[in-house]
């Protein structure tokens, strides 16, 4: 008797209450409506996502509900308008639809579909059919759908865009795993991370998803695959799938991320978090290499309040993103994955650890909670053969090939183990897999010291400098006589070089240059003797350059927020006494032994990020973070571990390898860029930090594409440089965000198409931007250094492909946080250091772009002061009255 167009009564496992076992009930399954398909489920697997929904910690339960989303079956009937499916087709239901018409489906950057209306909660989005009604009833009550699939029932109804057709010879009890776990883990490697041959990878959590990630890493040719889990019994299977090493954090005396860094000489290229939990995610991110490490969030823990991330991890070149269903466009990709399985490109069968009849579904949950199956994403197969045969339509029973297919599902009888309720196992073994040794996660870990980057001065720093009178030392004993002609306004570049050359010639007579290279120079410098106090103009001694060092006569230097941050005392890594400054330009006075690329008289910009050209970081095109002198530079010393500055008999520390608040400074030769001698040094000095950082964040780090929409948070010097970069890159819409409306006019001059003040709205600024841009911006840039703004910038990005770049850096130790789902739904979070430029080779090109008027520089300078007025420059900075103040010697 045909069931088409009729209500079908069948068995289903219903979740009536949180924390209670599923109840096997008779349910009524209504016929499919327009663009719907009713499916006979042949086999379904249990995933941790199903368990999350009935976990007491789950904050948004939708009950009563029929769970299940990893299954395969046969089409029983189709509703009006369905053209791609017919009764008898073998199919896999999909929790990620693909309509092939919306802007998401038409974009190659995402596997999202507009059929998911909210995309804040996949469950809430698909708890009912598209007409907002359910096809399930039980005992007179409507039962919710789950993820648009609801496979814990003999029959289910799904949208025709939530369904993938597979070959008639498919073995459904195995290929059902393509409906979630395998596709997610395997695709995280192939599609989301795009692991390259020869890479090193770490996989955290060895359940079905984690093992699938291991399979993916092996398939793409990773040279080393480190598997991490707190259950050592999983290691044999992990190695069978391709893992080269296995680690149990409980067996280690230090945080697992530190162990992995040591094992891999600096960290892995790719890490995959497949367990769920913020601490595991932090470990996974921190075990990736500085410069280009990528962590992909795959697992999401139930009840996890948020995902805190260290800012240092992002601004030192690491990136974190997330994946949903492995980035596959389901309707198109599942048939291809089935073909790969059929051609033995990967092995699905080994992921199945148990098979059970449908009536014993609660035992499957017990096995998962006890850790006896392939957890954390368990693949426990339920075969519905008893129910299928009992309720098959008469015409199907007469189909011999189908009957032969069903006969293979016979499960040998076995003594039924005592079942324990779900409530008895609410706390999963390892729970959210907090992969850390006793004593807490990375209890004594401190991130390797990296180059100081942009950070905003705290409020107390502003108060500390307001109204202070600078302390002045005795005047310079041998002041230079400088002759300055007033040039025409249109000829500032030529005028500056005349002035600069007159200074250099006065100091560097050819007959004296060689002798000067061996002498100590006495000159003026602004010394920071202690935190929170104004700089003091002092006479300092600057020693001659040693091997591979260069002594530079600083002509002009700018004051940056990073200098103010360290001076305020808020920088826990700040050391005193020190000569600050890192945004300067000058002329080479002398060079030390072994320096071949620079000579006395060269026009240069000192660099706080070096480029040795030899280390693995310099040789890798994915990063600009040379590590050659990182350790000594972080300590305020030259590469040999000593300082070239003394004052009043005391050693004065260097700062960021540059120390430009001194008339003369000594830097490593790998920290100097030789530039066009015609460049005006009181302008191009800004390319030593702020402008390069903001501009590069757009063109190098985010790689903004023409026609994109962008949001820039913070309209200081770096933010304006970001706007300039977005305009150069061809962005169609650039939204400038700041709480100071006085900055809007200048932002528009730099290229902003519109400006918004968060204080003018009653809702969070990210929601405003999402509404303004029909879903969010393609790229956002946080240029302030406020962790709350960083979260807003990420959440203002478009689901599916949005990229948020952290440019401003908050106080050391502060963490940024967001809901993991923000990443899993396709957003990427990354940071930038010096805009990603390989400094020595790139800064001369930036100077050329300025000289050819491709980029702005002059417009960033709002004030010019003499060196003796340097403390006033800080006051202007704290008062918000300057973008950049240039101080001239």
mmCIF file of N, CA, C and O in Angstrom, residues 191-240:
data_model
loop_
_atom_site.group_PDB
_atom_site.id
_atom_site.type_symbol
_atom_site.label_atom_id
_atom_site.label_comp_id
_atom_site.label_asym_id
_atom_site.label_seq_id
_atom_site.Cartn_x
_atom_site.Cartn_y
_atom_site.Cartn_z
ATOM 1 N N UNK A 191 39.737 22.366 3.066
ATOM 2 C CA UNK A 191 39.078 23.600 2.621
ATOM 3 C C UNK A 191 39.386 24.818 3.484
ATOM 4 O O UNK A 191 39.648 25.901 2.973
ATOM 5 N N UNK A 192 39.305 24.652 4.800
ATOM 6 C CA UNK A 192 39.414 25.801 5.696
ATOM 7 C C UNK A 192 40.865 26.200 5.936
ATOM 8 O O UNK A 192 41.255 27.343 5.719
ATOM 9 N N UNK A 193 41.678 25.254 6.397
ATOM 10 C CA UNK A 193 43.087 25.563 6.666
ATOM 11 C C UNK A 193 43.924 25.548 5.398
ATOM 12 O O UNK A 193 44.927 26.239 5.292
ATOM 13 N N UNK A 194 43.526 24.709 4.441
ATOM 14 C CA UNK A 194 44.297 24.537 3.206
ATOM 15 C C UNK A 194 45.738 24.144 3.514
ATOM 16 O O UNK A 194 46.708 24.800 3.096
ATOM 17 N N UNK A 195 45.864 23.059 4.247
ATOM 18 C CA UNK A 195 47.180 22.543 4.631
ATOM 19 C C UNK A 195 47.990 22.226 3.377
ATOM 20 O O UNK A 195 47.470 21.664 2.405
ATOM 21 N N UNK A 196 49.256 22.578 3.405
ATOM 22 C CA UNK A 196 50.134 22.385 2.253
ATOM 23 C C UNK A 196 51.068 21.190 2.486
ATOM 24 O O UNK A 196 51.385 20.854 3.627
ATOM 25 N N UNK A 197 51.525 20.542 1.407
ATOM 26 C CA UNK A 197 52.449 19.410 1.548
ATOM 27 C C UNK A 197 53.702 19.819 2.311
ATOM 28 O O UNK A 197 54.213 20.928 2.151
ATOM 29 N N UNK A 198 54.177 18.910 3.163
ATOM 30 C CA UNK A 198 55.370 19.171 3.944
ATOM 31 C C UNK A 198 55.137 19.928 5.230
ATOM 32 O O UNK A 198 56.077 20.175 5.992
ATOM 33 N N UNK A 199 53.891 20.305 5.507
ATOM 34 C CA UNK A 199 53.570 21.082 6.711
ATOM 35 C C UNK A 199 53.610 20.206 7.956
ATOM 36 O O UNK A 199 53.527 18.978 7.889
ATOM 37 N N UNK A 200 53.715 20.861 9.116
ATOM 38 C CA UNK A 200 53.568 20.184 10.397
ATOM 39 C C UNK A 200 52.214 20.551 10.972
ATOM 40 O O UNK A 200 51.791 21.712 10.905
ATOM 41 N N UNK A 201 51.523 19.565 11.522
ATOM 42 C CA UNK A 201 50.163 19.766 12.020
ATOM 43 C C UNK A 201 50.000 19.172 13.406
ATOM 44 O O UNK A 201 50.669 18.186 13.755
ATOM 45 N N UNK A 202 49.110 19.756 14.203
ATOM 46 C CA UNK A 202 48.729 19.203 15.498
ATOM 47 C C UNK A 202 47.212 19.100 15.532
ATOM 48 O O UNK A 202 46.515 20.046 15.159
ATOM 49 N N UNK A 203 46.713 17.953 15.972
ATOM 50 C CA UNK A 203 45.273 17.722 16.050
ATOM 51 C C UNK A 203 44.916 17.461 17.505
ATOM 52 O O UNK A 203 45.404 16.497 18.105
ATOM 53 N N UNK A 204 44.069 18.315 18.082
ATOM 54 C CA UNK A 204 43.672 18.205 19.482
ATOM 55 C C UNK A 204 42.300 17.539 19.562
ATOM 56 O O UNK A 204 41.306 18.090 19.089
ATOM 57 N N UNK A 205 42.250 16.360 20.183
ATOM 58 C CA UNK A 205 41.009 15.612 20.301
ATOM 59 C C UNK A 205 40.932 14.545 19.231
ATOM 60 O O UNK A 205 40.934 14.846 18.037
ATOM 61 N N UNK A 206 40.872 13.281 19.647
ATOM 62 C CA UNK A 206 40.950 12.177 18.695
ATOM 63 C C UNK A 206 39.648 11.394 18.619
ATOM 64 O O UNK A 206 39.629 10.161 18.617
ATOM 65 N N UNK A 207 38.537 12.119 18.569
ATOM 66 C CA UNK A 207 37.272 11.481 18.263
ATOM 67 C C UNK A 207 37.127 11.360 16.764
ATOM 68 O O UNK A 207 38.100 11.435 16.008
ATOM 69 N N UNK A 208 35.905 11.175 16.315
ATOM 70 C CA UNK A 208 35.672 11.007 14.894
ATOM 71 C C UNK A 208 36.127 12.196 14.080
ATOM 72 O O UNK A 208 36.722 12.039 13.006
ATOM 73 N N UNK A 209 35.856 13.411 14.549
ATOM 74 C CA UNK A 209 36.269 14.602 13.826
ATOM 75 C C UNK A 209 37.789 14.732 13.822
ATOM 76 O O UNK A 209 38.408 15.024 12.795
ATOM 77 N N UNK A 210 38.404 14.523 14.986
ATOM 78 C CA UNK A 210 39.855 14.629 15.073
ATOM 79 C C UNK A 210 40.568 13.608 14.201
ATOM 80 O O UNK A 210 41.539 13.924 13.504
ATOM 81 N N UNK A 211 40.074 12.374 14.222
ATOM 82 C CA UNK A 211 40.677 11.348 13.372
ATOM 83 C C UNK A 211 40.490 11.691 11.895
ATOM 84 O O UNK A 211 41.377 11.436 11.067
ATOM 85 N N UNK A 212 39.359 12.279 11.574
ATOM 86 C CA UNK A 212 39.126 12.693 10.191
ATOM 87 C C UNK A 212 40.087 13.811 9.790
ATOM 88 O O UNK A 212 40.530 13.879 8.645
ATOM 89 N N UNK A 213 40.409 14.694 10.746
ATOM 90 C CA UNK A 213 41.402 15.730 10.474
ATOM 91 C C UNK A 213 42.771 15.108 10.245
ATOM 92 O O UNK A 213 43.539 15.542 9.379
ATOM 93 N N UNK A 214 43.097 14.076 11.025
ATOM 94 C CA UNK A 214 44.355 13.356 10.816
ATOM 95 C C UNK A 214 44.397 12.768 9.404
ATOM 96 O O UNK A 214 45.406 12.859 8.695
ATOM 97 N N UNK A 215 43.280 12.170 8.994
ATOM 98 C CA UNK A 215 43.189 11.610 7.641
ATOM 99 C C UNK A 215 43.438 12.717 6.604
ATOM 100 O O UNK A 215 44.177 12.517 5.628
ATOM 101 N N UNK A 216 42.839 13.874 6.818
ATOM 102 C CA UNK A 216 43.023 14.973 5.890
ATOM 103 C C UNK A 216 44.455 15.445 5.815
ATOM 104 O O UNK A 216 44.986 15.704 4.725
ATOM 105 N N UNK A 217 45.110 15.557 6.977
ATOM 106 C CA UNK A 217 46.513 15.989 7.004
ATOM 107 C C UNK A 217 47.402 15.009 6.230
ATOM 108 O O UNK A 217 48.301 15.415 5.484
ATOM 109 N N UNK A 218 47.129 13.735 6.409
ATOM 110 C CA UNK A 218 47.921 12.736 5.689
ATOM 111 C C UNK A 218 47.639 12.811 4.191
ATOM 112 O O UNK A 218 48.558 12.716 3.365
ATOM 113 N N UNK A 219 46.378 13.021 3.835
ATOM 114 C CA UNK A 219 45.999 13.056 2.419
ATOM 115 C C UNK A 219 46.678 14.198 1.669
ATOM 116 O O UNK A 219 47.012 14.057 0.487
ATOM 117 N N UNK A 220 46.894 15.336 2.337
ATOM 118 C CA UNK A 220 47.502 16.473 1.645
ATOM 119 C C UNK A 220 49.020 16.457 1.723
ATOM 120 O O UNK A 220 49.682 17.333 1.169
ATOM 121 N N UNK A 221 49.594 15.480 2.431
ATOM 122 C CA UNK A 221 51.046 15.346 2.459
ATOM 123 C C UNK A 221 51.746 16.054 3.585
ATOM 124 O O UNK A 221 52.922 16.431 3.450
ATOM 125 N N UNK A 222 51.078 16.245 4.730
ATOM 126 C CA UNK A 222 51.755 16.835 5.887
ATOM 127 C C UNK A 222 52.924 15.938 6.293
ATOM 128 O O UNK A 222 52.809 14.713 6.302
ATOM 129 N N UNK A 223 54.048 16.539 6.631
ATOM 130 C CA UNK A 223 55.238 15.753 6.969
ATOM 131 C C UNK A 223 55.214 15.242 8.400
ATOM 132 O O UNK A 223 55.851 14.236 8.717
ATOM 133 N N UNK A 224 54.462 15.932 9.259
ATOM 134 C CA UNK A 224 54.401 15.523 10.663
ATOM 135 C C UNK A 224 53.014 15.847 11.194
ATOM 136 O O UNK A 224 52.527 16.970 11.037
ATOM 137 N N UNK A 225 52.384 14.868 11.823
ATOM 138 C CA UNK A 225 51.033 15.019 12.350
ATOM 139 C C UNK A 225 51.054 14.601 13.815
ATOM 140 O O UNK A 225 51.203 13.412 14.131
ATOM 141 N N UNK A 226 50.921 15.573 14.706
ATOM 142 C CA UNK A 226 50.980 15.310 16.149
ATOM 143 C C UNK A 226 49.555 15.223 16.678
ATOM 144 O O UNK A 226 48.782 16.181 16.588
ATOM 145 N N UNK A 227 49.200 14.077 17.216
ATOM 146 C CA UNK A 227 47.857 13.846 17.752
ATOM 147 C C UNK A 227 47.880 14.050 19.266
ATOM 148 O O UNK A 227 48.759 13.518 19.954
ATOM 149 N N UNK A 228 46.916 14.810 19.790
ATOM 150 C CA UNK A 228 46.883 15.164 21.212
ATOM 151 C C UNK A 228 45.549 14.751 21.815
ATOM 152 O O UNK A 228 44.482 15.111 21.302
ATOM 153 N N UNK A 229 45.599 13.988 22.908
ATOM 154 C CA UNK A 229 44.376 13.607 23.607
ATOM 155 C C UNK A 229 44.742 13.176 25.022
ATOM 156 O O UNK A 229 45.866 12.739 25.271
ATOM 157 N N UNK A 230 43.782 13.294 25.942
ATOM 158 C CA UNK A 230 44.028 12.867 27.314
ATOM 159 C C UNK A 230 43.718 11.386 27.496
ATOM 160 O O UNK A 230 43.880 10.857 28.588
ATOM 161 N N UNK A 231 43.292 10.722 26.445
ATOM 162 C CA UNK A 231 43.013 9.287 26.488
ATOM 163 C C UNK A 231 44.023 8.569 25.598
ATOM 164 O O UNK A 231 43.904 8.558 24.374
ATOM 165 N N UNK A 232 45.029 7.958 26.223
ATOM 166 C CA UNK A 232 46.109 7.308 25.470
ATOM 167 C C UNK A 232 45.628 6.089 24.694
ATOM 168 O O UNK A 232 46.323 5.624 23.781
ATOM 169 N N UNK A 233 44.463 5.562 25.041
ATOM 170 C CA UNK A 233 43.954 4.400 24.328
ATOM 171 C C UNK A 233 43.599 4.729 22.879
ATOM 172 O O UNK A 233 43.442 3.829 22.053
ATOM 173 N N UNK A 234 43.483 5.984 22.575
ATOM 174 C CA UNK A 234 43.137 6.387 21.211
ATOM 175 C C UNK A 234 44.350 6.489 20.290
ATOM 176 O O UNK A 234 44.197 6.677 19.083
ATOM 177 N N UNK A 235 45.539 6.383 20.859
ATOM 178 C CA UNK A 235 46.733 6.665 20.076
ATOM 179 C C UNK A 235 46.978 5.636 18.969
ATOM 180 O O UNK A 235 47.456 5.986 17.886
ATOM 181 N N UNK A 236 46.681 4.366 19.239
ATOM 182 C CA UNK A 236 46.906 3.340 18.219
ATOM 183 C C UNK A 236 46.071 3.617 16.978
ATOM 184 O O UNK A 236 46.559 3.544 15.841
ATOM 185 N N UNK A 237 44.804 3.975 17.194
ATOM 186 C CA UNK A 237 43.943 4.277 16.050
ATOM 187 C C UNK A 237 44.414 5.540 15.338
ATOM 188 O O UNK A 237 44.394 5.623 14.108
ATOM 189 N N UNK A 238 44.863 6.536 16.113
ATOM 190 C CA UNK A 238 45.348 7.772 15.499
ATOM 191 C C UNK A 238 46.540 7.488 14.589
ATOM 192 O O UNK A 238 46.635 8.038 13.482
ATOM 193 N N UNK A 239 47.437 6.619 15.027
ATOM 194 C CA UNK A 239 48.597 6.294 14.195
ATOM 195 C C UNK A 239 48.177 5.492 12.972
ATOM 196 O O UNK A 239 48.754 5.643 11.888
ATOM 197 N N UNK A 240 47.160 4.657 13.146
ATOM 198 C CA UNK A 240 46.659 3.906 11.992
ATOM 199 C C UNK A 240 46.075 4.845 10.941
ATOM 200 O O UNK A 240 46.133 4.560 9.739
#
